Amino acid sequence: MSEYTAQYHPQCLQPNKPIIPASNLFASGDPISNKTTNRNDYVQYPYEEPYVHPPVPYKAPEGKMEDTTLYRNEYTPKICAPPQPVKPPERRGCSAKFDGLPTYRADYRPWDLPPIVPDKRKQDRPLLPKFNAEPTYRSEYIPKCIEKPTSYKPQELPKVHEPFKGDTMYRTEFVPLPLEPQTVIKPATYSRSRAPFETLTTNRKDYTPKEYCNFITFFPSCRNMLLSVV
């Protein structure tokens, strides 16, 4: 038995009361009305449709579309004769029967070898005992006589009917210490310069003009391309 269990005194605590106010404090006896602030203060303004820019009407180009190309203008038809079929040459073979002896028959020499004897069959494995599906932790288990642990908790605890005072060691043994007043740190005041602001910046002061030439394009002109096509 521990000291906490021996000297424990149960307290009669009451459940906490809810702090939420009752729901009927702000209730009104007037009937519910559908006049809201949005309906009473609503002011109807004239509605103007937004301006829509009218699209530009399509105008079809006049004249006939030129569909001729350089391939059609400079094309010259060629007169070619159709290719004539060519018959492959005939292959003539010998009509007589081939009578010859290949090397694998002429050079074959039989060897005097003993007949092949099959190996002896291995001895059969001995029969194992029948599997009874019982694991080792069941077959080799030895039960131990272990007593059930007894509880040291007292059966009847003393009851205290006095209200809980709430005096703790932190409250009873607390010693307030005198604290020195904190010194207020004054922030540094910003002193603004009274000299007039000069518009001369580093970009204007250190700027040096550069000499550069105009950009020369390397693309051919459209006039030369049209002359080459025509």
PDB file of C-alpha atoms in Angstrom:
ATOM      1  CA  MET A   1       0.000   0.000   0.000  1.00  0.00           C
ATOM      2  CA  SER A   2       1.380   3.386  -0.982  1.00  0.00           C
ATOM      3  CA  GLU A   3       1.244   6.609   1.018  1.00  0.00           C
ATOM      4  CA  TYR A   4      -1.033   8.178  -1.591  1.00  0.00           C
ATOM      5  CA  THR A   5      -3.547   5.345  -1.237  1.00  0.00           C
ATOM      6  CA  ALA A   6      -3.393   5.351   2.586  1.00  0.00           C
ATOM      7  CA  GLN A   7      -3.868   9.120   2.988  1.00  0.00           C
ATOM      8  CA  TYR A   8      -6.257   9.702   0.082  1.00  0.00           C
ATOM      9  CA  HIS A   9      -9.486  11.480   1.005  1.00  0.00           C
ATOM     10  CA  PRO A  10     -12.182  11.500  -1.662  1.00  0.00           C
ATOM     11  CA  GLN A  11     -13.906  14.852  -2.180  1.00  0.00           C
ATOM     12  CA  CYS A  12     -17.539  15.502  -2.939  1.00  0.00           C
ATOM     13  CA  LEU A  13     -17.253  17.557  -6.127  1.00  0.00           C
ATOM     14  CA  GLN A  14     -20.213  19.061  -7.886  1.00  0.00           C
ATOM     15  CA  PRO A  15     -20.442  19.194 -11.686  1.00  0.00           C
ATOM     16  CA  ASN A  16     -19.583  22.491 -13.350  1.00  0.00           C
ATOM     17  CA  LYS A  17     -22.521  24.725 -14.168  1.00  0.00           C
ATOM     18  CA  PRO A  18     -22.741  25.965 -17.774  1.00  0.00           C
ATOM     19  CA  ILE A  19     -21.933  29.648 -18.331  1.00  0.00           C
ATOM     20  CA  ILE A  20     -23.972  29.835 -21.545  1.00  0.00           C
ATOM     21  CA  PRO A  21     -26.976  32.162 -21.042  1.00  0.00           C
ATOM     22  CA  ALA A  22     -30.470  30.883 -21.492  1.00  0.00           C
ATOM     23  CA  SER A  23     -31.876  30.945 -24.997  1.00  0.00           C
ATOM     24  CA  ASN A  24     -34.956  32.995 -24.015  1.00  0.00           C
ATOM     25  CA  LEU A  25     -33.146  36.146 -22.816  1.00  0.00           C
ATOM     26  CA  PHE A  26     -33.364  38.029 -26.125  1.00  0.00           C
ATOM     27  CA  ALA A  27     -36.637  36.536 -27.310  1.00  0.00           C
ATOM     28  CA  SER A  28     -39.352  38.856 -28.564  1.00  0.00           C
ATOM     29  CA  GLY A  29     -43.071  38.392 -28.406  1.00  0.00           C
ATOM     30  CA  ASP A  30     -43.739  40.134 -31.748  1.00  0.00           C
ATOM     31  CA  PRO A  31     -44.656  38.001 -34.748  1.00  0.00           C
ATOM     32  CA  ILE A  32     -41.978  37.324 -37.361  1.00  0.00           C
ATOM     33  CA  SER A  33     -42.029  39.912 -40.153  1.00  0.00           C
ATOM     34  CA  ASN A  34     -40.572  39.639 -43.629  1.00  0.00           C
ATOM     35  CA  LYS A  35     -39.513  43.330 -43.699  1.00  0.00           C
ATOM     36  CA  THR A  36     -35.740  43.201 -43.667  1.00  0.00           C
ATOM     37  CA  THR A  37     -33.179  45.981 -44.019  1.00  0.00           C
ATOM     38  CA  ASN A  38     -32.424  44.886 -47.562  1.00  0.00           C
ATOM     39  CA  ARG A  39     -36.083  45.219 -48.546  1.00  0.00           C
ATOM     40  CA  ASN A  40     -36.816  48.500 -46.735  1.00  0.00           C
ATOM     41  CA  ASP A  41     -33.626  50.361 -47.756  1.00  0.00           C
ATOM     42  CA  TYR A  42     -33.472  49.002 -51.294  1.00  0.00           C
ATOM     43  CA  VAL A  43     -33.242  51.694 -53.999  1.00  0.00           C
ATOM     44  CA  GLN A  44     -33.868  50.617 -57.566  1.00  0.00           C
ATOM     45  CA  TYR A  45     -31.528  52.266 -60.072  1.00  0.00           C
ATOM     46  CA  PRO A  46     -32.082  52.401 -63.851  1.00  0.00           C
ATOM     47  CA  TYR A  47     -30.191  49.626 -65.565  1.00  0.00           C
ATOM     48  CA  GLU A  48     -28.085  50.412 -68.604  1.00  0.00           C
ATOM     49  CA  GLU A  49     -26.823  47.666 -70.837  1.00  0.00           C
ATOM     50  CA  PRO A  50     -23.044  47.655 -71.362  1.00  0.00           C
ATOM     51  CA  TYR A  51     -21.700  49.023 -74.610  1.00  0.00           C
ATOM     52  CA  VAL A  52     -20.828  46.365 -77.171  1.00  0.00           C
ATOM     53  CA  HIS A  53     -18.467  47.286 -79.975  1.00  0.00           C
ATOM     54  CA  PRO A  54     -20.097  46.348 -83.330  1.00  0.00           C
ATOM     55  CA  PRO A  55     -17.952  43.947 -85.379  1.00  0.00           C
ATOM     56  CA  VAL A  56     -16.512  45.109 -88.692  1.00  0.00           C
ATOM     57  CA  PRO A  57     -18.477  43.572 -91.614  1.00  0.00           C
ATOM     58  CA  TYR A  58     -16.522  41.166 -93.796  1.00  0.00           C
ATOM     59  CA  LYS A  59     -15.731  42.389 -97.294  1.00  0.00           C
ATOM     60  CA  ALA A  60     -14.753  39.758 -99.840  1.00  0.00           C
ATOM     61  CA  PRO A  61     -11.780  40.645-102.080  1.00  0.00           C
ATOM     62  CA  GLU A  62     -12.589  41.585-105.654  1.00  0.00           C
ATOM     63  CA  GLY A  63     -11.223  39.748-108.688  1.00  0.00           C
ATOM     64  CA  LYS A  64     -10.220  36.144-109.332  1.00  0.00           C
ATOM     65  CA  MET A  65      -7.807  34.329-107.073  1.00  0.00           C
ATOM     66  CA  GLU A  66      -4.503  33.485-108.731  1.00  0.00           C
ATOM     67  CA  ASP A  67      -3.830  29.792-108.171  1.00  0.00           C
ATOM     68  CA  THR A  68      -0.977  29.305-110.666  1.00  0.00           C
ATOM     69  CA  THR A  69       2.417  28.273-109.289  1.00  0.00           C
ATOM     70  CA  LEU A  70       5.966  28.183-110.592  1.00  0.00           C
ATOM     71  CA  TYR A  71       5.724  24.397-110.942  1.00  0.00           C
ATOM     72  CA  ARG A  72       2.705  24.699-113.244  1.00  0.00           C
ATOM     73  CA  ASN A  73       4.070  27.600-115.297  1.00  0.00           C
ATOM     74  CA  GLU A  74       7.540  26.108-115.989  1.00  0.00           C
ATOM     75  CA  TYR A  75       6.482  22.470-116.316  1.00  0.00           C
ATOM     76  CA  THR A  76       7.413  20.843-119.655  1.00  0.00           C
ATOM     77  CA  PRO A  77       5.825  17.460-120.380  1.00  0.00           C
ATOM     78  CA  LYS A  78       8.196  14.635-121.486  1.00  0.00           C
ATOM     79  CA  ILE A  79       7.343  11.902-123.991  1.00  0.00           C
ATOM     80  CA  CYS A  80       8.672   8.579-122.693  1.00  0.00           C
ATOM     81  CA  ALA A  81       8.087   5.120-124.149  1.00  0.00           C
ATOM     82  CA  PRO A  82       6.669   2.508-121.789  1.00  0.00           C
ATOM     83  CA  PRO A  83       9.216  -0.078-120.577  1.00  0.00           C
ATOM     84  CA  GLN A  84       9.220  -3.450-122.397  1.00  0.00           C
ATOM     85  CA  PRO A  85       9.057  -6.687-120.376  1.00  0.00           C
ATOM     86  CA  VAL A  86      12.318  -8.689-120.268  1.00  0.00           C
ATOM     87  CA  LYS A  87      12.199 -12.486-120.026  1.00  0.00           C
ATOM     88  CA  PRO A  88      14.787 -14.011-117.655  1.00  0.00           C
ATOM     89  CA  PRO A  89      17.309 -16.474-119.169  1.00  0.00           C
ATOM     90  CA  GLU A  90      16.513 -20.172-118.877  1.00  0.00           C
ATOM     91  CA  ARG A  91      18.633 -22.381-116.608  1.00  0.00           C
ATOM     92  CA  ARG A  92      19.382 -25.851-117.890  1.00  0.00           C
ATOM     93  CA  GLY A  93      20.346 -28.635-115.495  1.00  0.00           C
ATOM     94  CA  CYS A  94      21.589 -32.196-115.943  1.00  0.00           C
ATOM     95  CA  SER A  95      18.795 -34.698-116.509  1.00  0.00           C
ATOM     96  CA  ALA A  96      20.875 -37.740-115.354  1.00  0.00           C
ATOM     97  CA  LYS A  97      20.569 -39.162-111.823  1.00  0.00           C
ATOM     98  CA  PHE A  98      23.274 -38.146-109.340  1.00  0.00           C
ATOM     99  CA  ASP A  99      25.308 -41.126-108.198  1.00  0.00           C
ATOM    100  CA  GLY A 100      27.911 -40.189-105.612  1.00  0.00           C
ATOM    101  CA  LEU A 101      29.148 -41.078-102.139  1.00  0.00           C
ATOM    102  CA  PRO A 102      29.407 -38.285 -99.596  1.00  0.00           C
ATOM    103  CA  THR A 103      32.399 -37.994 -97.281  1.00  0.00           C
ATOM    104  CA  TYR A 104      30.448 -38.701 -94.107  1.00  0.00           C
ATOM    105  CA  ARG A 105      29.674 -42.172 -95.535  1.00  0.00           C
ATOM    106  CA  ALA A 106      32.979 -42.897 -97.178  1.00  0.00           C
ATOM    107  CA  ASP A 107      35.132 -41.808 -94.202  1.00  0.00           C
ATOM    108  CA  TYR A 108      32.877 -43.235 -91.479  1.00  0.00           C
ATOM    109  CA  ARG A 109      34.589 -45.785 -89.165  1.00  0.00           C
ATOM    110  CA  PRO A 110      32.478 -47.603 -86.563  1.00  0.00           C
ATOM    111  CA  TRP A 111      33.983 -47.811 -83.070  1.00  0.00           C
ATOM    112  CA  ASP A 112      33.993 -50.883 -80.832  1.00  0.00           C
ATOM    113  CA  LEU A 113      32.288 -49.508 -77.699  1.00  0.00           C
ATOM    114  CA  PRO A 114      30.606 -51.394 -74.863  1.00  0.00           C
ATOM    115  CA  PRO A 115      26.840 -51.081 -74.590  1.00  0.00           C
ATOM    116  CA  ILE A 116      25.397 -48.345 -72.417  1.00  0.00           C
ATOM    117  CA  VAL A 117      24.404 -49.637 -68.983  1.00  0.00           C
ATOM    118  CA  PRO A 118      21.796 -47.569 -67.108  1.00  0.00           C
ATOM    119  CA  ASP A 119      22.652 -46.351 -63.602  1.00  0.00           C
ATOM    120  CA  LYS A 120      21.319 -48.148 -60.577  1.00  0.00           C
ATOM    121  CA  ARG A 121      18.263 -46.678 -58.975  1.00  0.00           C
ATOM    122  CA  LYS A 122      18.889 -44.833 -55.751  1.00  0.00           C
ATOM    123  CA  GLN A 123      17.597 -46.244 -52.502  1.00  0.00           C
ATOM    124  CA  ASP A 124      14.121 -45.056 -51.609  1.00  0.00           C
ATOM    125  CA  ARG A 125      13.754 -42.585 -48.780  1.00  0.00           C
ATOM    126  CA  PRO A 126      12.417 -44.002 -45.511  1.00  0.00           C
ATOM    127  CA  LEU A 127       8.838 -43.199 -44.661  1.00  0.00           C
ATOM    128  CA  LEU A 128       8.430 -40.294 -42.273  1.00  0.00           C
ATOM    129  CA  PRO A 129       5.933 -40.306 -39.403  1.00  0.00           C
ATOM    130  CA  LYS A 130       2.499 -38.917 -40.132  1.00  0.00           C
ATOM    131  CA  PHE A 131       2.117 -35.173 -39.706  1.00  0.00           C
ATOM    132  CA  ASN A 132      -0.450 -34.472 -37.018  1.00  0.00           C
ATOM    133  CA  ALA A 133      -0.406 -30.666 -37.488  1.00  0.00           C
ATOM    134  CA  GLU A 134       0.683 -30.051 -33.893  1.00  0.00           C
ATOM    135  CA  PRO A 135       3.378 -27.374 -33.376  1.00  0.00           C
ATOM    136  CA  THR A 136       6.267 -27.727 -30.950  1.00  0.00           C
ATOM    137  CA  TYR A 137       5.011 -25.029 -28.577  1.00  0.00           C
ATOM    138  CA  ARG A 138       2.011 -27.271 -27.904  1.00  0.00           C
ATOM    139  CA  SER A 139       3.673 -30.666 -27.838  1.00  0.00           C
ATOM    140  CA  GLU A 140       6.639 -29.518 -25.680  1.00  0.00           C
ATOM    141  CA  TYR A 141       4.737 -27.058 -23.499  1.00  0.00           C
ATOM    142  CA  ILE A 142       4.985 -27.607 -19.718  1.00  0.00           C
ATOM    143  CA  PRO A 143       2.342 -25.671 -17.738  1.00  0.00           C
ATOM    144  CA  LYS A 144       3.577 -23.742 -14.682  1.00  0.00           C
ATOM    145  CA  CYS A 145       1.601 -23.332 -11.475  1.00  0.00           C
ATOM    146  CA  ILE A 146       1.586 -19.544 -11.142  1.00  0.00           C
ATOM    147  CA  GLU A 147      -0.638 -17.905  -8.577  1.00  0.00           C
ATOM    148  CA  LYS A 148      -2.821 -14.973  -9.497  1.00  0.00           C
ATOM    149  CA  PRO A 149      -1.337 -11.657  -8.287  1.00  0.00           C
ATOM    150  CA  THR A 150      -3.234 -10.132  -5.373  1.00  0.00           C
ATOM    151  CA  SER A 151      -4.313  -6.501  -5.432  1.00  0.00           C
ATOM    152  CA  TYR A 152      -2.925  -4.211  -2.711  1.00  0.00           C
ATOM    153  CA  LYS A 153      -5.650  -1.651  -3.190  1.00  0.00           C
ATOM    154  CA  PRO A 154      -7.755  -1.276  -0.031  1.00  0.00           C
ATOM    155  CA  GLN A 155     -11.296  -2.459  -0.296  1.00  0.00           C
ATOM    156  CA  GLU A 156     -12.882   0.419   1.625  1.00  0.00           C
ATOM    157  CA  LEU A 157     -11.532   3.975   1.410  1.00  0.00           C
ATOM    158  CA  PRO A 158     -12.303   6.683   3.974  1.00  0.00           C
ATOM    159  CA  LYS A 159     -14.751   9.300   2.726  1.00  0.00           C
ATOM    160  CA  VAL A 160     -14.561  12.998   3.546  1.00  0.00           C
ATOM    161  CA  HIS A 161     -17.749  15.069   3.400  1.00  0.00           C
ATOM    162  CA  GLU A 162     -16.029  18.446   3.795  1.00  0.00           C
ATOM    163  CA  PRO A 163     -15.788  20.682   0.694  1.00  0.00           C
ATOM    164  CA  PHE A 164     -12.464  20.889  -1.100  1.00  0.00           C
ATOM    165  CA  LYS A 165     -10.523  23.975   0.077  1.00  0.00           C
ATOM    166  CA  GLY A 166      -8.160  24.179  -2.864  1.00  0.00           C
ATOM    167  CA  ASP A 167      -5.085  24.952  -0.708  1.00  0.00           C
ATOM    168  CA  THR A 168      -2.013  23.643  -2.450  1.00  0.00           C
ATOM    169  CA  MET A 169       1.650  23.724  -1.472  1.00  0.00           C
ATOM    170  CA  TYR A 170       2.278  26.257  -4.257  1.00  0.00           C
ATOM    171  CA  ARG A 171      -0.238  28.667  -2.698  1.00  0.00           C
ATOM    172  CA  THR A 172       0.649  28.148   0.971  1.00  0.00           C
ATOM    173  CA  GLU A 173       4.458  28.234   0.601  1.00  0.00           C
ATOM    174  CA  PHE A 174       4.660  30.966  -2.065  1.00  0.00           C
ATOM    175  CA  VAL A 175       6.939  33.859  -1.040  1.00  0.00           C
ATOM    176  CA  PRO A 176       6.547  37.035  -3.122  1.00  0.00           C
ATOM    177  CA  LEU A 177       9.892  38.649  -3.943  1.00  0.00           C
ATOM    178  CA  PRO A 178      10.371  42.418  -4.313  1.00  0.00           C
ATOM    179  CA  LEU A 179      11.012  43.319  -7.929  1.00  0.00           C
ATOM    180  CA  GLU A 180      12.878  46.376  -9.098  1.00  0.00           C
ATOM    181  CA  PRO A 181      10.935  48.708 -11.404  1.00  0.00           C
ATOM    182  CA  GLN A 182      11.907  48.390 -15.019  1.00  0.00           C
ATOM    183  CA  THR A 183      13.673  51.295 -16.644  1.00  0.00           C
ATOM    184  CA  VAL A 184      11.902  52.665 -19.672  1.00  0.00           C
ATOM    185  CA  ILE A 185      14.188  52.784 -22.707  1.00  0.00           C
ATOM    186  CA  LYS A 186      13.592  55.891 -24.756  1.00  0.00           C
ATOM    187  CA  PRO A 187      13.719  55.289 -28.484  1.00  0.00           C
ATOM    188  CA  ALA A 188      16.249  57.270 -30.496  1.00  0.00           C
ATOM    189  CA  THR A 189      14.680  60.264 -32.204  1.00  0.00           C
ATOM    190  CA  TYR A 190      15.149  60.556 -35.923  1.00  0.00           C
ATOM    191  CA  SER A 191      16.775  63.807 -36.986  1.00  0.00           C
ATOM    192  CA  ARG A 192      15.707  64.829 -40.439  1.00  0.00           C
ATOM    193  CA  SER A 193      18.209  66.578 -42.672  1.00  0.00           C
ATOM    194  CA  ARG A 194      17.364  70.193 -43.444  1.00  0.00           C
ATOM    195  CA  ALA A 195      19.522  70.407 -46.576  1.00  0.00           C
ATOM    196  CA  PRO A 196      17.607  70.638 -49.864  1.00  0.00           C
ATOM    197  CA  PHE A 197      17.383  67.440 -51.914  1.00  0.00           C
ATOM    198  CA  GLU A 198      19.573  67.425 -55.005  1.00  0.00           C
ATOM    199  CA  THR A 199      18.191  65.790 -58.112  1.00  0.00           C
ATOM    200  CA  LEU A 200      21.679  64.683 -59.137  1.00  0.00           C
ATOM    201  CA  THR A 201      21.768  60.883 -58.763  1.00  0.00           C
ATOM    202  CA  THR A 202      24.531  58.374 -59.449  1.00  0.00           C
ATOM    203  CA  ASN A 203      22.845  57.404 -62.714  1.00  0.00           C
ATOM    204  CA  ARG A 204      23.031  61.007 -63.944  1.00  0.00           C
ATOM    205  CA  LYS A 205      26.401  61.762 -62.403  1.00  0.00           C
ATOM    206  CA  ASP A 206      28.301  58.655 -63.563  1.00  0.00           C
ATOM    207  CA  TYR A 207      26.529  58.276 -66.912  1.00  0.00           C
ATOM    208  CA  THR A 208      28.771  58.298 -70.001  1.00  0.00           C
ATOM    209  CA  PRO A 209      27.134  58.367 -73.458  1.00  0.00           C
ATOM    210  CA  LYS A 210      28.013  55.453 -75.754  1.00  0.00           C
ATOM    211  CA  GLU A 211      28.461  55.525 -79.516  1.00  0.00           C
ATOM    212  CA  TYR A 212      26.687  52.765 -81.433  1.00  0.00           C
ATOM    213  CA  CYS A 213      25.757  52.096 -85.023  1.00  0.00           C
ATOM    214  CA  ASN A 214      22.304  51.350 -86.395  1.00  0.00           C
ATOM    215  CA  PHE A 215      21.192  47.736 -86.612  1.00  0.00           C
ATOM    216  CA  ILE A 216      21.660  46.286 -90.116  1.00  0.00           C
ATOM    217  CA  THR A 217      19.167  43.615 -91.159  1.00  0.00           C
ATOM    218  CA  PHE A 218      20.388  40.580 -93.088  1.00  0.00           C
ATOM    219  CA  PHE A 219      17.014  39.499 -94.470  1.00  0.00           C
ATOM    220  CA  PRO A 220      16.510  39.834 -98.260  1.00  0.00           C
ATOM    221  CA  SER A 221      14.094  42.420 -99.472  1.00  0.00           C
ATOM    222  CA  CYS A 222      10.638  41.456-100.688  1.00  0.00           C
ATOM    223  CA  ARG A 223      11.305  43.011-104.080  1.00  0.00           C
ATOM    224  CA  ASN A 224      14.166  40.597-104.853  1.00  0.00           C
ATOM    225  CA  MET A 225      12.005  37.631-103.846  1.00  0.00           C
ATOM    226  CA  LEU A 226       9.186  38.720-106.176  1.00  0.00           C
ATOM    227  CA  LEU A 227      11.582  39.163-109.099  1.00  0.00           C
ATOM    228  CA  SER A 228      13.025  35.671-108.594  1.00  0.00           C
ATOM    229  CA  VAL A 229       9.541  34.128-108.565  1.00  0.00           C
ATOM    230  CA  VAL A 230       8.419  35.901-111.723  1.00  0.00           C
TER     231      VAL A 230
END
